[in-house]
mmCIF file of C-alpha atoms in Angstrom:
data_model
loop_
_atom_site.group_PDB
_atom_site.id
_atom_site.type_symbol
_atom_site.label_atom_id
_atom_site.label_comp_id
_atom_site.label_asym_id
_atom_site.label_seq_id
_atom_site.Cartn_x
_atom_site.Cartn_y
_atom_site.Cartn_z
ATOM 1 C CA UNK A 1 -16.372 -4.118 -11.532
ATOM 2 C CA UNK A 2 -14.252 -5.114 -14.156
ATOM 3 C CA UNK A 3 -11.707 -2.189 -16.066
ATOM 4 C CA UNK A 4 -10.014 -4.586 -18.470
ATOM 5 C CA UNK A 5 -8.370 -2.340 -21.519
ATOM 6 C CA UNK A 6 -7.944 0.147 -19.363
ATOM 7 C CA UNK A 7 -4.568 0.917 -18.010
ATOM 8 C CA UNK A 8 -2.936 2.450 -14.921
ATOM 9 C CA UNK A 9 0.406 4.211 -13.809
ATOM 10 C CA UNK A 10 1.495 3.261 -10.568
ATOM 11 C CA UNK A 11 3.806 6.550 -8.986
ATOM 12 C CA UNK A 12 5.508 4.933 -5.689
ATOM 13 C CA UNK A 13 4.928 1.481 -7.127
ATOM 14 C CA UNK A 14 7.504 -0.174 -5.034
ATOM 15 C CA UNK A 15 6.300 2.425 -1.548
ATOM 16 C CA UNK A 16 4.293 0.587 1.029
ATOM 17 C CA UNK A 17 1.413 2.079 0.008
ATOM 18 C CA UNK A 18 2.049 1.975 -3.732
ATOM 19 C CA UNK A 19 2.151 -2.204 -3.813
ATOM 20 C CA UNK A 20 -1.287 -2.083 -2.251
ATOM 21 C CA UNK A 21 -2.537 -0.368 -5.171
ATOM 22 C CA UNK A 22 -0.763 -2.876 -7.638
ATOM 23 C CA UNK A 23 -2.792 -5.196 -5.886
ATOM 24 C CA UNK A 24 -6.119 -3.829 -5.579
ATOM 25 C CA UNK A 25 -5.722 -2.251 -9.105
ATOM 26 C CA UNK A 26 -5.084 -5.778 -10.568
ATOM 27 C CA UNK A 27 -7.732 -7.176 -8.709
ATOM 28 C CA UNK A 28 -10.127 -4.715 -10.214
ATOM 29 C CA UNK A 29 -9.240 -5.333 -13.955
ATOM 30 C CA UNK A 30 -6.238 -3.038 -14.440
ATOM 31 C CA UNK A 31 -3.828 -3.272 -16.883
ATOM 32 C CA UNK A 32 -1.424 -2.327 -14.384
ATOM 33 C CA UNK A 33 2.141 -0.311 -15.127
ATOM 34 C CA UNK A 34 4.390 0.201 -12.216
ATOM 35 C CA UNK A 35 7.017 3.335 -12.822
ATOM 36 C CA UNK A 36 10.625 1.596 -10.969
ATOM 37 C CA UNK A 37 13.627 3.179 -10.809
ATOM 38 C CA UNK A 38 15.220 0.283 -10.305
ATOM 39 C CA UNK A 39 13.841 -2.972 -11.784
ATOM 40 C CA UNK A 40 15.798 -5.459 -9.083
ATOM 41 C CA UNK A 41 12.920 -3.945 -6.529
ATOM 42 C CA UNK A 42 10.146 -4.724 -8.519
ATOM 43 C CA UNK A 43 10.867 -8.566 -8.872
ATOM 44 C CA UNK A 44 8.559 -9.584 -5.715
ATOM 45 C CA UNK A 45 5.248 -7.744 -8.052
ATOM 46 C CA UNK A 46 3.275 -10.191 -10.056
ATOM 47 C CA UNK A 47 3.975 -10.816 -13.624
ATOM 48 C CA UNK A 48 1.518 -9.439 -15.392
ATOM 49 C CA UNK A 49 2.235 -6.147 -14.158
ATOM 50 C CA UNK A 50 4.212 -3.945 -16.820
ATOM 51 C CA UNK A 51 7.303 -2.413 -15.496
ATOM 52 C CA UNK A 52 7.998 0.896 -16.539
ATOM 53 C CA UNK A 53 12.438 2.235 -16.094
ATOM 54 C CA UNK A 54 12.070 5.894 -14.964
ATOM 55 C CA UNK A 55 13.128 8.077 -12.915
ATOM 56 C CA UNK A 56 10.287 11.030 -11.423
ATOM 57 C CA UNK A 57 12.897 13.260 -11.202
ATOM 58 C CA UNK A 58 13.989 13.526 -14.880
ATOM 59 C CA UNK A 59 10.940 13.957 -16.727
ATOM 60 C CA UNK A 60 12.915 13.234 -19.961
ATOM 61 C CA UNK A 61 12.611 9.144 -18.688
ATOM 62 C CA UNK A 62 8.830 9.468 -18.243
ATOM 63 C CA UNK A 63 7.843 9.042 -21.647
ATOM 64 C CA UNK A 64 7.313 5.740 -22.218
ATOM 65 C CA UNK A 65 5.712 5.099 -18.844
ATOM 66 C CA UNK A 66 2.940 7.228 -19.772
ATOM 67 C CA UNK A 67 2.440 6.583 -23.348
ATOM 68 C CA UNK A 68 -0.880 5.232 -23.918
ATOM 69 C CA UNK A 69 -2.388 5.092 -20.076
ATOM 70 C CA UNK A 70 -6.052 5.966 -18.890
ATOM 71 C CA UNK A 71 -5.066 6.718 -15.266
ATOM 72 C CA UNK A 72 -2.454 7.229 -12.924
ATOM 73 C CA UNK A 73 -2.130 6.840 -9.509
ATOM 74 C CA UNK A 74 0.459 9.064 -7.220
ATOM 75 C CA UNK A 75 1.518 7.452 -3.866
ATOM 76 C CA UNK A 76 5.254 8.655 -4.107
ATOM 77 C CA UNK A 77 7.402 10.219 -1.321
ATOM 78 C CA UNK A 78 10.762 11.711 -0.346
ATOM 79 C CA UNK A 79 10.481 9.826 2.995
ATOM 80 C CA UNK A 80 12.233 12.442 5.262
ATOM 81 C CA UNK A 81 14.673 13.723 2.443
ATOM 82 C CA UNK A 82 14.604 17.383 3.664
ATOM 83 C CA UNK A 83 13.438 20.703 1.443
ATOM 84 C CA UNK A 84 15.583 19.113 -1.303
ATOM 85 C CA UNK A 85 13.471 15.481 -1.313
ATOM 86 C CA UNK A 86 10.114 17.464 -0.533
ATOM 87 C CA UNK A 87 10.613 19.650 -4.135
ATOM 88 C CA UNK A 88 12.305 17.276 -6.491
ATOM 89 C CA UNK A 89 10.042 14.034 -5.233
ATOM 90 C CA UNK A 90 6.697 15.340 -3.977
ATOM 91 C CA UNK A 91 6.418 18.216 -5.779
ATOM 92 C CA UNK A 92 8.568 17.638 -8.588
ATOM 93 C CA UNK A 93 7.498 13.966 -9.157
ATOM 94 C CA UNK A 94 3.961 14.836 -10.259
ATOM 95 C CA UNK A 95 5.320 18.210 -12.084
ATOM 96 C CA UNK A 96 7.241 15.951 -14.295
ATOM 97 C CA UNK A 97 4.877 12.977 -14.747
ATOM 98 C CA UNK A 98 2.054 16.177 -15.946
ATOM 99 C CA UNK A 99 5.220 17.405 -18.501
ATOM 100 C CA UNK A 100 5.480 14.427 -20.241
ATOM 101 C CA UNK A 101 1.753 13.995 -20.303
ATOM 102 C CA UNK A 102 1.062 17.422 -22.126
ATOM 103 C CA UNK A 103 -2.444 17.677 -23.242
ATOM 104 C CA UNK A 104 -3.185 14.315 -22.884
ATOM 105 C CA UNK A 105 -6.212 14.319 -20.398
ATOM 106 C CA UNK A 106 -6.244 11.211 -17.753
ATOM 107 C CA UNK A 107 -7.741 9.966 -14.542
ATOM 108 C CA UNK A 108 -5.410 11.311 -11.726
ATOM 109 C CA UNK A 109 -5.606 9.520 -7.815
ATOM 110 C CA UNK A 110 -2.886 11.705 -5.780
ATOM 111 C CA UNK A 111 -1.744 10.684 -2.420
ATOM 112 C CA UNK A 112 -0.622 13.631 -0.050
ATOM 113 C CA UNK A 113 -1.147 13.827 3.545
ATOM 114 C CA UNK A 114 -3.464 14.761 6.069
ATOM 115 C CA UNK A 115 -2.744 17.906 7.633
ATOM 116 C CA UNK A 116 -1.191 19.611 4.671
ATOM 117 C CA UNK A 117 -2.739 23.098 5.095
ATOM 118 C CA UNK A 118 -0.670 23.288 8.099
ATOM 119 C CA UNK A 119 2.137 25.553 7.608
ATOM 120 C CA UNK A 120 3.383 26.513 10.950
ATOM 121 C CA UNK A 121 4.034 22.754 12.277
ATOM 122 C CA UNK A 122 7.767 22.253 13.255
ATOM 123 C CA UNK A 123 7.754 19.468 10.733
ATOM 124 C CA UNK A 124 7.157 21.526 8.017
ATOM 125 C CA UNK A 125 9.519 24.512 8.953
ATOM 126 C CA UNK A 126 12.151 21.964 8.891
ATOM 127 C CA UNK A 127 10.947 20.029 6.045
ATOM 128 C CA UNK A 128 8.782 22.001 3.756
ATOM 129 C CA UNK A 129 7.080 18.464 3.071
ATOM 130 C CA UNK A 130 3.388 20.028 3.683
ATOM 131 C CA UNK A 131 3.992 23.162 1.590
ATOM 132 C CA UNK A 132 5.477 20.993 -1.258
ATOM 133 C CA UNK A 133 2.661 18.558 -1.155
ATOM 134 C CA UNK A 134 0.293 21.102 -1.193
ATOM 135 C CA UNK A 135 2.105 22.570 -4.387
ATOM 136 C CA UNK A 136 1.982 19.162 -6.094
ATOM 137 C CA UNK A 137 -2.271 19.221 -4.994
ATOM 138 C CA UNK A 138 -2.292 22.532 -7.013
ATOM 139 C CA UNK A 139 -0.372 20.958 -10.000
ATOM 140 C CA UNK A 140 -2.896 18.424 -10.168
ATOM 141 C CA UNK A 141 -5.585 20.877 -10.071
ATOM 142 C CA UNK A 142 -4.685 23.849 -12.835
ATOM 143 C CA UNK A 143 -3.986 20.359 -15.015
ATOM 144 C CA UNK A 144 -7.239 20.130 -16.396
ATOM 145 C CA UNK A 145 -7.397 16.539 -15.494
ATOM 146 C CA UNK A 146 -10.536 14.776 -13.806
ATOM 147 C CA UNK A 147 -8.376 14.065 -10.463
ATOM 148 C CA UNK A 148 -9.295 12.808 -6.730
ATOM 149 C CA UNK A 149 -6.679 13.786 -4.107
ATOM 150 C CA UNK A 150 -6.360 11.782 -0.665
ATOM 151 C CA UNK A 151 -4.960 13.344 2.230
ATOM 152 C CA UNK A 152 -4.258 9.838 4.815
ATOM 153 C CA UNK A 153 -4.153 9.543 7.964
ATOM 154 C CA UNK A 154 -1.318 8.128 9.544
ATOM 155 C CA UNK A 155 -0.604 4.666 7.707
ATOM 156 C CA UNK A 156 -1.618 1.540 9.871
ATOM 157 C CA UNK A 157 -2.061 2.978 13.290
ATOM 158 C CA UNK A 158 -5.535 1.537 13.680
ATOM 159 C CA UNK A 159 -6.493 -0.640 15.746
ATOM 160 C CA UNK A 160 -8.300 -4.313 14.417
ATOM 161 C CA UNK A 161 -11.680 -2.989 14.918
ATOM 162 C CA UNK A 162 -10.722 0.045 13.000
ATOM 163 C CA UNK A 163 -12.334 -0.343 9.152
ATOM 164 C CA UNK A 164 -14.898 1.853 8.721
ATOM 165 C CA UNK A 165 -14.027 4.754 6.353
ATOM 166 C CA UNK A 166 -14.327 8.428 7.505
ATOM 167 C CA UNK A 167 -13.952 11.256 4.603
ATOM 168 C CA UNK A 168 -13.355 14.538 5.906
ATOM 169 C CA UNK A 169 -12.929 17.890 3.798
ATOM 170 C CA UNK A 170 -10.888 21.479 5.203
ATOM 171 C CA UNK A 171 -8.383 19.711 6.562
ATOM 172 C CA UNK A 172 -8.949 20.856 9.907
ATOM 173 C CA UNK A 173 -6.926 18.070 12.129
ATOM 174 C CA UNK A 174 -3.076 19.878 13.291
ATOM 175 C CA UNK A 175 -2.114 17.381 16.166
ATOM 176 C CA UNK A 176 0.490 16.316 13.643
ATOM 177 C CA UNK A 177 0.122 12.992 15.278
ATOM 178 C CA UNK A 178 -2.089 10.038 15.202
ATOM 179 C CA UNK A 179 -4.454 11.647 17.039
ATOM 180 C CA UNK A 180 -5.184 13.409 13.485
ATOM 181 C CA UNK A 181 -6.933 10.116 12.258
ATOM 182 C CA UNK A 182 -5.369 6.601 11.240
ATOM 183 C CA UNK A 183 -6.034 4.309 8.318
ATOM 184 C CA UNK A 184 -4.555 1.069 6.965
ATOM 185 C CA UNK A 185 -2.613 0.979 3.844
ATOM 186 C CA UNK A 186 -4.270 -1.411 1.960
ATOM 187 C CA UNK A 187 -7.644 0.507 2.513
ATOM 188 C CA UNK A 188 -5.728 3.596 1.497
ATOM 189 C CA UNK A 189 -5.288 1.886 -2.036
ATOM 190 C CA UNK A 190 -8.761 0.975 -2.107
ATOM 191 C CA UNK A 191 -9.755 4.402 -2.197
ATOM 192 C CA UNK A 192 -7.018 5.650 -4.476
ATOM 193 C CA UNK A 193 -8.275 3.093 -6.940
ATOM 194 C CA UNK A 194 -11.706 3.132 -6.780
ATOM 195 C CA UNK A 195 -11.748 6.661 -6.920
ATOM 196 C CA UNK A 196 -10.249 6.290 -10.602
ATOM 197 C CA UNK A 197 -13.687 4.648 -12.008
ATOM 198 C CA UNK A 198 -16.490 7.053 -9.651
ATOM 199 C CA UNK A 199 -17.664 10.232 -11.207
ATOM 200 C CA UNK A 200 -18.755 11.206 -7.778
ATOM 201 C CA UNK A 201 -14.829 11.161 -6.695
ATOM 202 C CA UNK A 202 -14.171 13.719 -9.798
ATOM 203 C CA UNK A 203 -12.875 17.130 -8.162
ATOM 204 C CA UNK A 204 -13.071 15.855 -4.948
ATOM 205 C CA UNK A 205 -10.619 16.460 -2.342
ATOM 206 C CA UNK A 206 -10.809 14.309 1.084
ATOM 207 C CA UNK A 207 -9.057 13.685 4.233
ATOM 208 C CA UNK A 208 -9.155 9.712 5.057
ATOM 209 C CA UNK A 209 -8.900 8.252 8.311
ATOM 210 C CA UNK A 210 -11.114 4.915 9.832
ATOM 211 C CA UNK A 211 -13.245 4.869 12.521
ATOM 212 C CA UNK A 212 -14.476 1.661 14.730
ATOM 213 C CA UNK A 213 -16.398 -0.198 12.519
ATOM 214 C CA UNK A 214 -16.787 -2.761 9.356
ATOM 215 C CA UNK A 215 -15.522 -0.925 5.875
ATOM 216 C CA UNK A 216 -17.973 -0.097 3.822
ATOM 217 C CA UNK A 217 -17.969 -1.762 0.450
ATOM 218 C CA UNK A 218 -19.918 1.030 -1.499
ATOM 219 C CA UNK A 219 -17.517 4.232 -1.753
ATOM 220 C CA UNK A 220 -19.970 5.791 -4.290
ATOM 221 C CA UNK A 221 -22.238 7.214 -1.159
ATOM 222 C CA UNK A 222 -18.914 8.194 0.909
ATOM 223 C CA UNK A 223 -17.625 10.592 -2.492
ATOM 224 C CA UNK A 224 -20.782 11.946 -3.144
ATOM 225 C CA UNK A 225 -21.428 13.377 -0.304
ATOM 226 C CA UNK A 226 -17.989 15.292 -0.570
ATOM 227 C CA UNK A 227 -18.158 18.771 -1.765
ATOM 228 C CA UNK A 228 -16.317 19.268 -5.117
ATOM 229 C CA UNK A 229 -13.404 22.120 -5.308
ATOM 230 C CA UNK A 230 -14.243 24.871 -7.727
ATOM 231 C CA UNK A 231 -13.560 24.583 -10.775
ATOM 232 C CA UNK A 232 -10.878 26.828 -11.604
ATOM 233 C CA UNK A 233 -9.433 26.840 -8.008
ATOM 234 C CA UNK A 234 -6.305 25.837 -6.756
ATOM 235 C CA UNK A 235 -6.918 24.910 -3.650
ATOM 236 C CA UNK A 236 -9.598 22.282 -2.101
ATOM 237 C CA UNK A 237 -13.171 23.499 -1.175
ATOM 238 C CA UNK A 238 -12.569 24.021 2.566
ATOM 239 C CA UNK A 239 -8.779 25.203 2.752
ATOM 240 C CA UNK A 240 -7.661 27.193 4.511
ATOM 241 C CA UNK A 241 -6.680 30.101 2.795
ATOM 242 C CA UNK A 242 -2.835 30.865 4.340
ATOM 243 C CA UNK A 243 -0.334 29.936 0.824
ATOM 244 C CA UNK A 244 -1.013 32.932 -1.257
ATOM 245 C CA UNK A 245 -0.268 32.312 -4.873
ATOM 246 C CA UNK A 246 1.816 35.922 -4.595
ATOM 247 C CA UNK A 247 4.258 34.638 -2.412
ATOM 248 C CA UNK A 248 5.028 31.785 -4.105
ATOM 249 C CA UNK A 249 8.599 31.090 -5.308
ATOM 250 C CA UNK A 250 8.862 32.220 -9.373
ATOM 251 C CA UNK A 251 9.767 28.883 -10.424
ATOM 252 C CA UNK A 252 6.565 27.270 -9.076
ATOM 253 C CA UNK A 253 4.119 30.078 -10.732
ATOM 254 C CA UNK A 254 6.387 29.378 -14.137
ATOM 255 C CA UNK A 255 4.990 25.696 -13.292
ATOM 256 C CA UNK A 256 1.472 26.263 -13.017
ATOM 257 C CA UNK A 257 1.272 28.608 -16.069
ATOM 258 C CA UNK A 258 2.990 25.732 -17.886
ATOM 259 C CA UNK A 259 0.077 23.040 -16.673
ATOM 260 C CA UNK A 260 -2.284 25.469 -17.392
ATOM 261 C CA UNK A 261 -1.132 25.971 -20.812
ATOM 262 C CA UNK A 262 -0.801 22.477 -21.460
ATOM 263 C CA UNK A 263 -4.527 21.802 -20.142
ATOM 264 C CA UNK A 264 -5.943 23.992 -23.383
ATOM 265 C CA UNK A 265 -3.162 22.864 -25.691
ATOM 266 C CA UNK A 266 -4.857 21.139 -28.846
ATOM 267 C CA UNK A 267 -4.440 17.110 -28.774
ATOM 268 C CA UNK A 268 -2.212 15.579 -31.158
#
Protein backbone atom coordinates (compact mmCIF):
# COMPACT_ATOMS: atom_id res chain seq x y z
CA UNK A 1 0.00 0.00 0.00
CA UNK A 2 1.26 3.09 -1.12
CA UNK A 3 0.79 6.60 1.36
CA UNK A 4 2.62 9.00 -0.94
CA UNK A 5 1.49 12.83 0.11
CA UNK A 6 1.09 11.79 3.23
CA UNK A 7 3.59 12.63 5.85
CA UNK A 8 4.96 11.27 9.14
CA UNK A 9 6.78 12.49 12.41
CA UNK A 10 9.24 10.22 13.59
CA UNK A 11 9.57 10.81 17.86
CA UNK A 12 12.88 8.69 18.79
CA UNK A 13 13.98 8.88 15.18
CA UNK A 14 17.55 8.20 15.89
CA UNK A 15 16.33 5.21 19.04
CA UNK A 16 16.79 1.66 17.95
CA UNK A 17 13.45 1.26 17.47
CA UNK A 18 12.71 4.65 15.94
CA UNK A 19 15.19 3.94 12.65
CA UNK A 20 13.11 0.84 12.05
CA UNK A 21 10.20 2.91 11.55
CA UNK A 22 12.13 5.39 9.17
CA UNK A 23 12.58 2.40 7.31
CA UNK A 24 9.43 0.64 7.16
CA UNK A 25 7.61 4.07 6.96
CA UNK A 26 9.63 4.91 3.77
CA UNK A 27 9.12 1.69 2.43
CA UNK A 28 5.41 2.13 2.70
CA UNK A 29 5.15 5.56 0.86
CA UNK A 30 5.87 8.02 3.68
CA UNK A 31 6.96 11.27 3.37
CA UNK A 32 9.04 10.69 6.24
CA UNK A 33 10.24 13.60 8.95
CA UNK A 34 12.60 12.51 11.61
CA UNK A 35 12.51 15.04 14.89
CA UNK A 36 16.81 15.10 15.85
CA UNK A 37 18.17 16.89 18.40
CA UNK A 38 21.20 16.75 17.00
CA UNK A 39 21.57 16.58 13.19
CA UNK A 40 25.38 14.91 13.27
CA UNK A 41 23.24 11.57 14.45
CA UNK A 42 20.97 11.57 11.79
CA UNK A 43 23.62 11.48 8.89
CA UNK A 44 23.58 7.45 8.59
CA UNK A 45 19.27 7.97 7.61
CA UNK A 46 18.55 8.07 3.95
CA UNK A 47 18.22 11.25 2.11
CA UNK A 48 15.01 11.67 1.38
CA UNK A 49 14.04 11.69 4.84
CA UNK A 50 13.31 15.38 6.16
CA UNK A 51 15.16 16.24 9.25
CA UNK A 52 13.39 18.13 11.66
CA UNK A 53 16.04 20.40 14.75
CA UNK A 54 14.02 20.01 18.00
CA UNK A 55 14.23 19.33 21.09
CA UNK A 56 10.92 17.17 22.94
CA UNK A 57 11.63 18.83 25.87
CA UNK A 58 11.03 22.49 24.84
CA UNK A 59 7.90 22.46 23.08
CA UNK A 60 8.68 26.03 21.84
CA UNK A 61 11.27 24.00 19.07
CA UNK A 62 8.44 21.68 17.98
CA UNK A 63 6.80 23.87 15.68
CA UNK A 64 8.14 23.40 12.60
CA UNK A 65 8.47 19.64 12.98
CA UNK A 66 4.87 19.35 13.10
CA UNK A 67 3.66 21.89 10.75
CA UNK A 68 1.80 20.31 8.06
CA UNK A 69 2.07 16.32 9.09
CA UNK A 70 -0.74 13.57 8.81
CA UNK A 71 0.78 11.27 11.47
CA UNK A 72 3.21 10.84 14.02
CA UNK A 73 4.83 8.13 15.41
CA UNK A 74 6.23 8.08 19.28
CA UNK A 75 9.09 5.56 19.98
CA UNK A 76 11.07 8.00 22.35
CA UNK A 77 12.69 7.17 25.74
CA UNK A 78 14.63 8.46 28.74
CA UNK A 79 16.66 5.19 28.67
CA UNK A 80 17.20 4.79 32.49
CA UNK A 81 17.30 8.66 33.21
CA UNK A 82 15.53 8.35 36.63
CA UNK A 83 11.98 10.21 37.75
CA UNK A 84 13.56 13.30 36.12
CA UNK A 85 14.11 11.45 32.38
CA UNK A 86 10.74 9.41 32.93
CA UNK A 87 8.62 13.08 33.20
CA UNK A 88 10.45 15.44 30.95
CA UNK A 89 11.09 12.55 28.04
CA UNK A 90 8.29 9.99 28.27
CA UNK A 91 5.79 11.90 29.60
CA UNK A 92 6.77 15.24 28.74
CA UNK A 93 7.92 14.40 25.14
CA UNK A 94 4.43 13.59 23.87
CA UNK A 95 2.85 16.49 26.25
CA UNK A 96 4.83 18.88 24.25
CA UNK A 97 4.66 17.40 20.73
CA UNK A 98 0.31 17.51 21.54
CA UNK A 99 1.06 21.55 22.64
CA UNK A 100 2.40 22.52 19.60
CA UNK A 101 -0.13 20.50 17.70
CA UNK A 102 -3.25 22.31 19.28
CA UNK A 103 -6.37 21.40 17.53
CA UNK A 104 -4.84 20.04 14.74
CA UNK A 105 -6.23 16.38 14.64
CA UNK A 106 -3.55 13.58 13.39
CA UNK A 107 -2.84 9.89 13.27
CA UNK A 108 -0.95 9.09 16.57
CA UNK A 109 1.28 5.42 16.87
CA UNK A 110 2.71 5.63 20.65
CA UNK A 111 5.29 3.28 21.85
CA UNK A 112 5.20 2.52 25.72
CA UNK A 113 5.92 -0.68 27.31
CA UNK A 114 4.52 -3.80 28.25
CA UNK A 115 3.76 -4.08 31.74
CA UNK A 116 2.91 -0.47 32.36
CA UNK A 117 -0.12 -0.95 34.67
CA UNK A 118 2.31 -2.28 37.05
CA UNK A 119 2.90 0.08 39.76
CA UNK A 120 4.40 -1.81 42.56
CA UNK A 121 7.52 -3.30 40.47
CA UNK A 122 10.90 -2.21 42.06
CA UNK A 123 11.66 -0.70 38.70
CA UNK A 124 9.10 1.62 38.83
CA UNK A 125 9.42 2.71 42.59
CA UNK A 126 12.83 3.66 41.63
CA UNK A 127 12.10 4.97 38.31
CA UNK A 128 8.57 6.08 37.92
CA UNK A 129 9.14 5.03 34.12
CA UNK A 130 5.71 2.87 34.12
CA UNK A 131 3.62 5.53 35.88
CA UNK A 132 5.02 8.24 33.47
CA UNK A 133 4.39 6.16 30.44
CA UNK A 134 1.14 5.43 31.46
CA UNK A 135 0.55 9.32 31.90
CA UNK A 136 1.86 9.98 28.38
CA UNK A 137 -0.95 6.81 27.18
CA UNK A 138 -3.57 9.12 28.86
CA UNK A 139 -2.25 12.29 27.04
CA UNK A 140 -2.70 10.57 23.93
CA UNK A 141 -6.08 9.54 24.80
CA UNK A 142 -8.08 12.89 26.25
CA UNK A 143 -6.28 14.36 22.79
CA UNK A 144 -9.02 13.71 20.64
CA UNK A 145 -6.74 12.17 18.15
CA UNK A 146 -7.46 8.75 16.25
CA UNK A 147 -4.31 7.02 18.11
CA UNK A 148 -2.99 3.21 18.45
CA UNK A 149 -0.74 2.65 21.50
CA UNK A 150 1.83 -0.41 21.62
CA UNK A 151 2.94 -1.73 24.76
CA UNK A 152 6.38 -4.18 23.47
CA UNK A 153 7.69 -6.77 24.72
CA UNK A 154 11.15 -6.83 25.49
CA UNK A 155 13.07 -5.63 22.21
CA UNK A 156 14.87 -8.57 20.32
CA UNK A 157 14.87 -11.33 22.84
CA UNK A 158 13.27 -13.80 20.46
CA UNK A 159 14.53 -16.44 19.30
CA UNK A 160 14.88 -17.04 15.05
CA UNK A 161 11.79 -19.00 14.93
CA UNK A 162 10.08 -16.31 16.84
CA UNK A 163 7.81 -14.08 14.11
CA UNK A 164 4.49 -14.66 14.59
CA UNK A 165 2.64 -11.67 16.15
CA UNK A 166 0.67 -12.05 19.45
CA UNK A 167 -1.68 -8.90 20.51
CA UNK A 168 -2.71 -9.00 23.94
CA UNK A 169 -5.06 -6.37 25.79
CA UNK A 170 -5.17 -5.72 30.10
CA UNK A 171 -1.83 -5.85 30.36
CA UNK A 172 -1.77 -8.67 32.56
CA UNK A 173 2.10 -9.97 32.21
CA UNK A 174 4.28 -8.51 35.75
CA UNK A 175 7.42 -10.85 35.49
CA UNK A 176 9.11 -7.60 34.57
CA UNK A 177 11.33 -9.80 32.54
CA UNK A 178 11.39 -11.51 29.27
CA UNK A 179 9.33 -13.96 30.41
CA UNK A 180 6.56 -11.08 29.87
CA UNK A 181 6.76 -11.67 26.00
CA UNK A 182 9.62 -10.69 23.40
CA UNK A 183 9.47 -9.11 19.98
CA UNK A 184 11.99 -7.85 17.41
CA UNK A 185 12.42 -4.27 16.71
CA UNK A 186 11.95 -4.08 13.28
CA UNK A 187 8.52 -5.95 13.66
CA UNK A 188 7.80 -3.48 16.42
CA UNK A 189 7.92 -0.68 13.63
CA UNK A 190 5.86 -2.66 11.46
CA UNK A 191 3.10 -2.44 13.71
CA UNK A 192 3.62 1.15 14.77
CA UNK A 193 3.35 1.99 11.11
CA UNK A 194 0.84 0.03 9.81
CA UNK A 195 -1.29 0.83 12.51
CA UNK A 196 -1.22 4.58 11.15
CA UNK A 197 -3.28 3.57 7.79
CA UNK A 198 -5.95 0.62 9.62
CA UNK A 199 -9.20 1.90 10.93
CA UNK A 200 -9.41 -1.30 12.82
CA UNK A 201 -6.11 -0.10 14.90
CA UNK A 202 -8.17 3.31 15.76
CA UNK A 203 -8.64 3.33 19.73
CA UNK A 204 -6.95 0.33 20.12
CA UNK A 205 -4.61 -0.38 22.79
CA UNK A 206 -2.33 -3.72 22.59
CA UNK A 207 0.39 -5.50 24.26
CA UNK A 208 2.91 -7.02 21.47
CA UNK A 209 5.06 -9.85 21.91
CA UNK A 210 5.88 -12.94 19.07
CA UNK A 211 5.24 -16.30 19.39
CA UNK A 212 6.95 -19.41 17.37
CA UNK A 213 5.86 -18.99 14.10
CA UNK A 214 5.99 -17.11 10.47
CA UNK A 215 4.68 -13.21 10.84
CA UNK A 216 1.69 -12.67 9.55
CA UNK A 217 1.51 -10.23 6.69
CA UNK A 218 -2.21 -9.11 7.20
CA UNK A 219 -2.39 -6.98 10.59
CA UNK A 220 -5.97 -5.90 9.65
CA UNK A 221 -7.41 -9.40 11.28
CA UNK A 222 -4.82 -9.13 14.36
CA UNK A 223 -6.42 -5.17 15.22
CA UNK A 224 -9.76 -6.05 14.70
CA UNK A 225 -10.11 -8.44 16.86
CA UNK A 226 -8.77 -6.00 19.66
CA UNK A 227 -11.33 -4.42 21.79
CA UNK A 228 -11.39 -0.58 21.40
CA UNK A 229 -10.97 1.70 24.76
CA UNK A 230 -14.01 3.79 25.47
CA UNK A 231 -14.37 6.60 24.13
CA UNK A 232 -13.98 9.16 26.62
CA UNK A 233 -11.69 6.98 28.87
CA UNK A 234 -8.37 7.42 29.94
CA UNK A 235 -7.24 4.36 30.38
CA UNK A 236 -7.16 1.13 27.91
CA UNK A 237 -10.19 -1.30 27.83
CA UNK A 238 -8.78 -3.94 30.20
CA UNK A 239 -6.61 -1.84 32.78
CA UNK A 240 -6.34 -2.29 35.61
CA UNK A 241 -7.89 0.23 37.52
CA UNK A 242 -4.97 1.16 40.41
CA UNK A 243 -3.78 5.20 39.09
CA UNK A 244 -6.73 7.15 40.22
CA UNK A 245 -7.04 10.39 38.38
CA UNK A 246 -7.51 11.99 42.21
CA UNK A 247 -4.22 11.25 43.20
CA UNK A 248 -2.56 12.48 40.49
CA UNK A 249 0.07 15.24 40.86
CA UNK A 250 -1.77 18.95 40.00
CA UNK A 251 0.48 19.63 37.26
CA UNK A 252 -0.49 16.49 35.29
CA UNK A 253 -4.49 17.10 35.74
CA UNK A 254 -3.56 20.97 34.56
CA UNK A 255 -2.17 18.80 31.47
CA UNK A 256 -5.00 16.81 30.60
CA UNK A 257 -7.55 19.67 30.96
CA UNK A 258 -5.22 21.51 28.57
CA UNK A 259 -5.40 18.42 25.81
CA UNK A 260 -8.80 18.24 26.42
CA UNK A 261 -9.40 21.76 25.73
CA UNK A 262 -7.34 21.77 22.81
CA UNK A 263 -9.26 18.57 21.35
CA UNK A 264 -12.68 20.91 21.01
CA UNK A 265 -10.75 24.06 20.21
CA UNK A 266 -12.07 25.41 16.71
CA UNK A 267 -9.39 24.77 13.73
CA UNK A 268 -7.66 27.61 12.35
Amino acid sequence: MSHQGKTVLVVGATGSVGRHVVEVALEQGYNVRALVRDLAKAKEFPKQVHLAQGDITRPETLLPAVEGIDAVVFTHGSDGQGKAGAESIDYGGVRNVLRALGPTRVRIALMTAIGVTNRSSSYNKSTESADWKRRAERLVRASGNPYTIVRPGWFDYNGPKEHQLVFLQGDKRHTGTPKDGVIARRQIAEVLVQSLSSVSATRKTLELVAAEGPAQRDLEPLFAALEADMEGALDAVKDVANQPLEEEPQRVRDDLNAVRGASRAPKG
